[in-house]
Short mmCIF file of C-alpha atoms in Angstrom, two decimals:
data_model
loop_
_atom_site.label_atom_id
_atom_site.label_comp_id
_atom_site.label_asym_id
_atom_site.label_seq_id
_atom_site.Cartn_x
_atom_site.Cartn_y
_atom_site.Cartn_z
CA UNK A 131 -3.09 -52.06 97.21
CA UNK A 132 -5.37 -55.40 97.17
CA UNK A 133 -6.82 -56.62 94.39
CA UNK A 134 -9.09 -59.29 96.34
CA UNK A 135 -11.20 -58.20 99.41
CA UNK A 136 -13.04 -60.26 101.54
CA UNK A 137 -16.78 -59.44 101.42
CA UNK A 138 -16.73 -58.24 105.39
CA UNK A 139 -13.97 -55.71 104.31
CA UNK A 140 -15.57 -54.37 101.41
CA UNK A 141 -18.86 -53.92 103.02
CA UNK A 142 -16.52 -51.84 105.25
CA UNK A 143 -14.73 -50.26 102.63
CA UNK A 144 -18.46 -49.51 100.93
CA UNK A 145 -19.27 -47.73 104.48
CA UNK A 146 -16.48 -45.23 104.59
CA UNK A 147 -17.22 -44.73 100.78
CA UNK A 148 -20.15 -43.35 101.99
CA UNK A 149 -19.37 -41.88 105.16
CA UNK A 150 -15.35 -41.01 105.06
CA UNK A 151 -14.57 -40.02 108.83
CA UNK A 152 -17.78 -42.48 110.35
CA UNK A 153 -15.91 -43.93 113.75
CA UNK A 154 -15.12 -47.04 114.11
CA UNK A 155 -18.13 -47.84 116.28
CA UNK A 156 -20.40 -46.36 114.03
CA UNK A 157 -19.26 -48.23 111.28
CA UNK A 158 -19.33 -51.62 113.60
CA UNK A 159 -22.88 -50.72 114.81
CA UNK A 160 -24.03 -50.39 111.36
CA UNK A 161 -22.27 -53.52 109.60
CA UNK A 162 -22.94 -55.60 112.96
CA UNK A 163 -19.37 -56.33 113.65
CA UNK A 164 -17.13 -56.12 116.53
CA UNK A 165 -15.96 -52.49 116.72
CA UNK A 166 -12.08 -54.57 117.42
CA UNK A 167 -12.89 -56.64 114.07
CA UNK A 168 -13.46 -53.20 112.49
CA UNK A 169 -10.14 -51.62 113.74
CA UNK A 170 -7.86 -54.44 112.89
CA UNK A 171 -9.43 -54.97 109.32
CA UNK A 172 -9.32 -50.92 108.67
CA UNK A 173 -6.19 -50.55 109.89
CA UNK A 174 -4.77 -52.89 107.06
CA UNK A 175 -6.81 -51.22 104.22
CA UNK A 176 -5.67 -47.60 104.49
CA UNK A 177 -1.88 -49.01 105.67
CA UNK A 178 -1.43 -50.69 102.35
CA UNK A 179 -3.79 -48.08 99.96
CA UNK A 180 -6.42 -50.24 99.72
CA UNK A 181 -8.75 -47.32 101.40
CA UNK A 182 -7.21 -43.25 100.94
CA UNK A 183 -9.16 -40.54 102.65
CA UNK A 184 -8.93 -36.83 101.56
CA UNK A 185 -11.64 -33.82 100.87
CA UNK A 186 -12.80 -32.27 98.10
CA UNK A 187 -13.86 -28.39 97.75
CA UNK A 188 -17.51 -27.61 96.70
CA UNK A 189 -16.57 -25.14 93.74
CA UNK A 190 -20.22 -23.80 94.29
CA UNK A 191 -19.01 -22.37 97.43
CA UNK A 192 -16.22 -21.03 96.31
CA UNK A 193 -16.84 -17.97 93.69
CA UNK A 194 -13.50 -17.89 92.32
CA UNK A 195 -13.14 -21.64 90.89
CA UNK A 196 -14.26 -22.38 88.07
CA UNK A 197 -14.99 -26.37 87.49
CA UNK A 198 -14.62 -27.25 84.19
CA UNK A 199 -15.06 -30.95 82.69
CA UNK A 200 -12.46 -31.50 79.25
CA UNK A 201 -13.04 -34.36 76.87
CA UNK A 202 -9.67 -34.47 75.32
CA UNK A 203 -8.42 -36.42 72.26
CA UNK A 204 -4.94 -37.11 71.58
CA UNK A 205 -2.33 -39.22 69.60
CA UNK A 206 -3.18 -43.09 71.13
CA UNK A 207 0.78 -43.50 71.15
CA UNK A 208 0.89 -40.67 73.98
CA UNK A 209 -2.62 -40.65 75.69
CA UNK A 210 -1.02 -42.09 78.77
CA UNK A 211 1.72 -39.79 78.71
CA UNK A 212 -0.81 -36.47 78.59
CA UNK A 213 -2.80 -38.47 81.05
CA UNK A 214 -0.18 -38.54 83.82
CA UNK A 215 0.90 -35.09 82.93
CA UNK A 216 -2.58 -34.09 83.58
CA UNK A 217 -3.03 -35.93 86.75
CA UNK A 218 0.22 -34.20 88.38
CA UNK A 219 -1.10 -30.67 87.91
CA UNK A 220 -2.76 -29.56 91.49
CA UNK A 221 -6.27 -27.87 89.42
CA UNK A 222 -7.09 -31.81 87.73
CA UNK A 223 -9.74 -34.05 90.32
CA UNK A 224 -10.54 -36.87 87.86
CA UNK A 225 -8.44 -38.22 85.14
CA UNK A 226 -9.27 -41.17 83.02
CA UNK A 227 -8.85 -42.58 80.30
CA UNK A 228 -11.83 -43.58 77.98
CA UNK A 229 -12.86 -45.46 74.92
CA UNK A 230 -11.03 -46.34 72.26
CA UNK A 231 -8.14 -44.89 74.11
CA UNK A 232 -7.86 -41.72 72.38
CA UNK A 233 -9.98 -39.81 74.61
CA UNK A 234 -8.98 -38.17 78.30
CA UNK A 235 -11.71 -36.58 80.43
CA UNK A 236 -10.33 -34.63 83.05
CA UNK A 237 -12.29 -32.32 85.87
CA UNK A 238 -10.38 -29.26 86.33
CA UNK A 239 -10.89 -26.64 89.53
CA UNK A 240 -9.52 -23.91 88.11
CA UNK A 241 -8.19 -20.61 90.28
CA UNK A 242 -10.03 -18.11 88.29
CA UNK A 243 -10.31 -16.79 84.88
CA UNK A 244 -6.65 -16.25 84.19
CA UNK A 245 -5.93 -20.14 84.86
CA UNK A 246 -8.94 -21.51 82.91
CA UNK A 247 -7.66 -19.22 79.68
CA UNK A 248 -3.70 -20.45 80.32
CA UNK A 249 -4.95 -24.20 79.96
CA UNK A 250 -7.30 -23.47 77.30
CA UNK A 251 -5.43 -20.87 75.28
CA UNK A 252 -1.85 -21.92 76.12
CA UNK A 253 -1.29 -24.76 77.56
CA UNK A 254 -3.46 -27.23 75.63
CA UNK A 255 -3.08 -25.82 72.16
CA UNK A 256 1.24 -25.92 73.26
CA UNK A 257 0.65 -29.95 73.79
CA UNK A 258 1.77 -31.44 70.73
CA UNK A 259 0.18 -34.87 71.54
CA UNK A 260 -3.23 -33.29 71.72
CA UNK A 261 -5.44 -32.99 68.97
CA UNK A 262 -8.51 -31.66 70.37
CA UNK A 263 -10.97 -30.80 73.20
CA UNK A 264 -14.10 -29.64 74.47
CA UNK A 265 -14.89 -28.34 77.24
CA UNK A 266 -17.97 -28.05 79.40
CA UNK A 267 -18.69 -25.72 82.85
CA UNK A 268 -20.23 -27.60 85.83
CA UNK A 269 -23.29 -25.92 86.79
CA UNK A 270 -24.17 -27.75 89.61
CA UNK A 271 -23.21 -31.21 90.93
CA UNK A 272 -25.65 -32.70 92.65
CA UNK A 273 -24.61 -34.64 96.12
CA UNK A 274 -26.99 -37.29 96.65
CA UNK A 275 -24.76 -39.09 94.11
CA UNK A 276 -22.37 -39.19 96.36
CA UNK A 277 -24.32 -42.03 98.54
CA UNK A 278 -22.57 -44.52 96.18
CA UNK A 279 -22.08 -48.02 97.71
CA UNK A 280 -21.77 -50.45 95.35
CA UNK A 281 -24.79 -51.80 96.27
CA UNK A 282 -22.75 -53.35 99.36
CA UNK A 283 -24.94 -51.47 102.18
CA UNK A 284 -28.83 -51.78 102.50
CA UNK A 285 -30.98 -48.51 102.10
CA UNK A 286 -31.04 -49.49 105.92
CA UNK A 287 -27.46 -49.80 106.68
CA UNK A 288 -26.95 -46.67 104.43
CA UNK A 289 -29.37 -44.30 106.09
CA UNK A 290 -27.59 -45.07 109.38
CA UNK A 291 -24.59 -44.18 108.39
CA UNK A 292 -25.34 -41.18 105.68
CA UNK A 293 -29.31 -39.87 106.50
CA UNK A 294 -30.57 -37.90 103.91
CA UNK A 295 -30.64 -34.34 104.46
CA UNK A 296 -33.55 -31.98 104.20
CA UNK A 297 -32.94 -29.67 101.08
CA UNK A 298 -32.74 -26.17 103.36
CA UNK A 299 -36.12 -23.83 103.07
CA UNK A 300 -34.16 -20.60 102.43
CA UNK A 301 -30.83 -19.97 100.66
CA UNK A 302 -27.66 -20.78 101.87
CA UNK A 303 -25.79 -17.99 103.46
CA UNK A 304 -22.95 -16.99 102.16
CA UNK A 305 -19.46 -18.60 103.15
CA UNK A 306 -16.51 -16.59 104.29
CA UNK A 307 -13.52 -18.43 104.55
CA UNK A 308 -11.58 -17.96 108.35
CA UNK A 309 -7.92 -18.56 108.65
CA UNK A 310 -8.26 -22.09 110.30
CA UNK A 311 -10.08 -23.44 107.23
CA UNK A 312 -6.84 -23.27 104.60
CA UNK A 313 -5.18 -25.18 107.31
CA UNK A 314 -8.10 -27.87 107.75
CA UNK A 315 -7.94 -27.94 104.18
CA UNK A 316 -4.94 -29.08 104.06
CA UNK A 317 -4.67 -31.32 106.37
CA UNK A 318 -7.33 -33.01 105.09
CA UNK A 319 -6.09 -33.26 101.70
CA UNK A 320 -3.54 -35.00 102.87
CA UNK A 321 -5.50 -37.53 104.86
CA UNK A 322 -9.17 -37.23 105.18
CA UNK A 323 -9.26 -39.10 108.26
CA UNK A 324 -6.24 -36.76 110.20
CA UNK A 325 -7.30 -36.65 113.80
CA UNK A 326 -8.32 -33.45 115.31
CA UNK A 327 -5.84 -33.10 118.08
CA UNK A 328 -3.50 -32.97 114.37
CA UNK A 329 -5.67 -30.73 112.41
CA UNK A 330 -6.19 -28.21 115.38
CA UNK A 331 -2.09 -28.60 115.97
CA UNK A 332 -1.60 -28.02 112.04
CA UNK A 333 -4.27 -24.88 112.20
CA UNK A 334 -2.94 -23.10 115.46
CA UNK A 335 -6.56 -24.12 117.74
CA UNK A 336 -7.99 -26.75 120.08
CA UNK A 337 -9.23 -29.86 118.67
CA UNK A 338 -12.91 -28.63 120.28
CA UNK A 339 -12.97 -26.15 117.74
CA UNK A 340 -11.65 -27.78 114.60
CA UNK A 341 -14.04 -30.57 114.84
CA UNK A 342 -16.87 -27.65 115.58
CA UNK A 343 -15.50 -26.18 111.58
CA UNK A 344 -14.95 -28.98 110.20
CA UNK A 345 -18.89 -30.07 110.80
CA UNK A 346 -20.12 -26.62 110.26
CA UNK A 347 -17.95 -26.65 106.66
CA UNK A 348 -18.83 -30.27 105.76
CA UNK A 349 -22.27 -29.58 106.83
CA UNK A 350 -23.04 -26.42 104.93
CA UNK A 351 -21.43 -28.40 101.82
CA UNK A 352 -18.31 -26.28 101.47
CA UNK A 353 -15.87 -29.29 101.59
CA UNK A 354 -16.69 -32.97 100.81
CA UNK A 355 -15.27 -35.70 102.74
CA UNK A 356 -14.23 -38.68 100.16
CA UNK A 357 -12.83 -42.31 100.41
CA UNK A 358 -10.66 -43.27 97.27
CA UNK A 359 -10.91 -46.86 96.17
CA UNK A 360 -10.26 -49.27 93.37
CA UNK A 361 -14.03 -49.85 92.18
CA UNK A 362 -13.09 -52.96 90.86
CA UNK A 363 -12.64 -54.35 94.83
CA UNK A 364 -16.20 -54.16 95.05
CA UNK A 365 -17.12 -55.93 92.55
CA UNK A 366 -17.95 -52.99 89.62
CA UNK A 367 -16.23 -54.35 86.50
CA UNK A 368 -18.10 -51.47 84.30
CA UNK A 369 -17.17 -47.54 84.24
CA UNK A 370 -18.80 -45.10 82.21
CA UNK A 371 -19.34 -41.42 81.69
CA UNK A 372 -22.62 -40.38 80.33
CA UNK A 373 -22.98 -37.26 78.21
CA UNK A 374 -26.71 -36.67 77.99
CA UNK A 375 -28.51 -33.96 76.47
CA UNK A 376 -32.03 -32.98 77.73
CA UNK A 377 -34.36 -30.78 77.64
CA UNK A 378 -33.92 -27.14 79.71
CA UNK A 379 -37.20 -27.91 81.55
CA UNK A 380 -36.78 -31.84 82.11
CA UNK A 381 -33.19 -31.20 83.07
CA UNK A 382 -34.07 -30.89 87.37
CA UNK A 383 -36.15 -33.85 87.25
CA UNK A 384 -33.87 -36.02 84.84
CA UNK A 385 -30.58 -34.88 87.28
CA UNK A 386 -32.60 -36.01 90.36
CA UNK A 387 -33.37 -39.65 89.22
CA UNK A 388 -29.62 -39.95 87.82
CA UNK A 389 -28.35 -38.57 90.56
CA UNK A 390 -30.74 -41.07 93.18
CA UNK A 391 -29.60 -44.09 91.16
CA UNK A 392 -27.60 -46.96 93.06
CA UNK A 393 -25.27 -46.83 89.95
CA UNK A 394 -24.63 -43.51 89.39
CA UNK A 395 -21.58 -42.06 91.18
CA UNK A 396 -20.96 -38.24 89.72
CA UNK A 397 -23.77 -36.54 88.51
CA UNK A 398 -23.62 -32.83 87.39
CA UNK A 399 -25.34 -30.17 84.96
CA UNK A 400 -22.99 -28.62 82.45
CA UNK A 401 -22.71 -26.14 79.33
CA UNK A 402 -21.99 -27.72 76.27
CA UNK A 403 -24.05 -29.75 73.68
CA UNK A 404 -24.90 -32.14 76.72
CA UNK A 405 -26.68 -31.04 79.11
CA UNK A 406 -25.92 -33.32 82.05
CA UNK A 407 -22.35 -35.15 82.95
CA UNK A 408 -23.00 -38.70 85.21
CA UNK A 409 -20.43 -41.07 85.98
CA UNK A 410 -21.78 -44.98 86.23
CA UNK A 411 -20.60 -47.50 87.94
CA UNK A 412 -21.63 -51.25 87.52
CA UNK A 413 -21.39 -54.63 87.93
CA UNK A 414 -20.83 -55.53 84.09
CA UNK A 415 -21.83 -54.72 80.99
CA UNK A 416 -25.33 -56.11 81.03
CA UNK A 417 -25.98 -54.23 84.16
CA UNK A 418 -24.82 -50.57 82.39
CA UNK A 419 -27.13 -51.88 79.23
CA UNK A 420 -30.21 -52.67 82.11
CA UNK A 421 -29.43 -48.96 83.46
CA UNK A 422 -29.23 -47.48 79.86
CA UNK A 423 -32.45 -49.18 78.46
CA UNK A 424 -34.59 -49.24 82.24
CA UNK A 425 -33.66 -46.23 83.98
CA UNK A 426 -31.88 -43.33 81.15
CA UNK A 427 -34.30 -44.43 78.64
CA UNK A 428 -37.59 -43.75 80.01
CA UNK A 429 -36.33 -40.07 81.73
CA UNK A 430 -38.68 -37.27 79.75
CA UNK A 431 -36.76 -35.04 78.20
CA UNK A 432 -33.69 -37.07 76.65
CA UNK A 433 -32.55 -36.30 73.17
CA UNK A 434 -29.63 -37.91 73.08
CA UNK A 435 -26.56 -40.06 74.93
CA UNK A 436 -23.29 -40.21 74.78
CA UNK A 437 -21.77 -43.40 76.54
CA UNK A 438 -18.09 -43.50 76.90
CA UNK A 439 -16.45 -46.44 78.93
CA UNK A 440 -13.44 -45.77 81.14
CA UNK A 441 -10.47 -47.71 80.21
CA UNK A 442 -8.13 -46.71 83.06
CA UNK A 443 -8.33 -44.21 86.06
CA UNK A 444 -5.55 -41.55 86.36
CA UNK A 445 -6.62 -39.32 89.29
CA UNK A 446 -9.85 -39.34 91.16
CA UNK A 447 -10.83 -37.28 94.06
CA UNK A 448 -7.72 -35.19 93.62
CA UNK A 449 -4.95 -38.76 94.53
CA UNK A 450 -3.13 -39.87 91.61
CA UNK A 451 -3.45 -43.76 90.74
CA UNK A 452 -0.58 -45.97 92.22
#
């Protein structure tokens, strides 16, 4: 994995952030670069780790998960130790370490009711280096925070590559789950950016018809596509999490503008004594104070904040930290 990039190959890196399986051309088109200048330089990124691809289940469309975010403090001598343990269990998505590091916040997808009270009523209170926790349901997570670039792309450039989608006029139908789509799963777990003459070969089919799911799934929001990367390649030297509390009838309105923000990377509504969960990204520490004071302080609503910095990054999008 590179800790330098060149600024053309994180302005490609910041396009598959925000669209994981664009093509090659598309992503040459957009950054106005020779689709062979985009293939050799890609190539390099994702041979050496630079750039991971993989997918990431909507929890919302699948009843029995249960998404849970944990803010758990433990013994500073052993925090990475509980970290790492946490980040090789197949249920964590994000692990990180935060503040004074004594703290872990982990997102859990949890198969059902019997695994969230194991880790809640077993397995944590059985973990001698942990002291204590708290724990907060996702309510909803709201995608447009996942348009994320780092400020590398132009609204232009973005909008190209990502456009915005039209929120739908009547409710989502329901999803049933077919055979093929544990195996596309899968597969794309593994690599997000598996062809689909290797996902249709993994899932028994023709690659016609596992692109056709795979757009119909990513497309009615059932699986997120996602492109892992060390932040600090493009330039963000400032992580935080955000525990906000607001107002039940400011909350829709405060989650859009978070969620909107060129910063903001995560945004969710949970249970708990905050209200809303959002994960920042920035160039430094003034720029997280500018976003604090300019954009978090002026939303109607607030009643208070919670700013934790991340110290280190265990797990995100499901792919353990090299």
């Amino acid at each position: 994995m590179r800790q330098v990039l060149t600024e053309t190959d994180r302005r490609i890196a910041a396009a598959l952030v925000a669209s994981p399986r664009a093509s090659w051309r598309e992503v040459a088109r957009c950054l106005g670069l020779s689709e062979r200048t985009v293939v050799r330089r890609v190539a390099l990124l994702y041979a050496d780790g630079t750039l991971r691809a993989t997918v990431v289940r909507n929890p919302a469309r699948f009843p029995h998960l249960i998404p849970i975010a944990l803010r758990i403090r433990c013994r500073p001598n052993k925090i990475r130790q509980v970290a790492q343990a946490l980040a090789r269990r197949p249920d964590t998505v994000w692990v990180d370490i935060l503040g004074g590091g004594d703290e872990i916040s982990t997102i859990f997808f949890l198969e059902g009711t019997e695994a969230r009270n194991n880790l809640l009523l077993r397995d944590l209170p059985a973990t001698d280096a942990v002291g204590t926790w708290t724990a907060h349901t996702l309510l909803r997570v709201f995608p447009t925070a996942f348009r994320w670039t780092a400020g590398l792309l132009t609204p232009a450039e973005l909008a190209e590559l990502v456009p915005e989608s039209v929120p739908p006029t009547t409710p989502t139908p329901s999803y049933t789950q077919l055979d093929i789509d544990t195996a596309l799963i899968a597969g794309l777990t593994e690599d997000g950016r598996a062809t689909y003459t290797d996902l249709a070969r993994r899932a028994g089919t023709t690659a016609l018809t596992a692109r056709q799911r795979l757009e119909a799934l990513t497309g009615a929001q059932v699986l997120r596509l996602a492109t892992e990367i060390d932040l600090a390649v493009l330039g963000v030297q400032t992580e935080a999490l955000l525990w906000i509390s607001v107002r039940p009838g400011a909350l829709q309105e405060a989650a859009h503008v978070l969620s909107t923000h060129p910063h903001v990377r995560f945004c969710a509504a949970t249970t708990g004594p905050a209200s809303l969960l959002a994960a920042v990204a920035a160039a430094n520490l003034d720029a997280l104070y500018t976003f604090l004071t300019d954009t978090v302080g002026p939303l109607d609503g607030v009643t208070a904040i919670d700013t934790t910095p991340l110290l280190a990054t265990v797990k995100r999008t499901g792919l353990i930290r090299h």
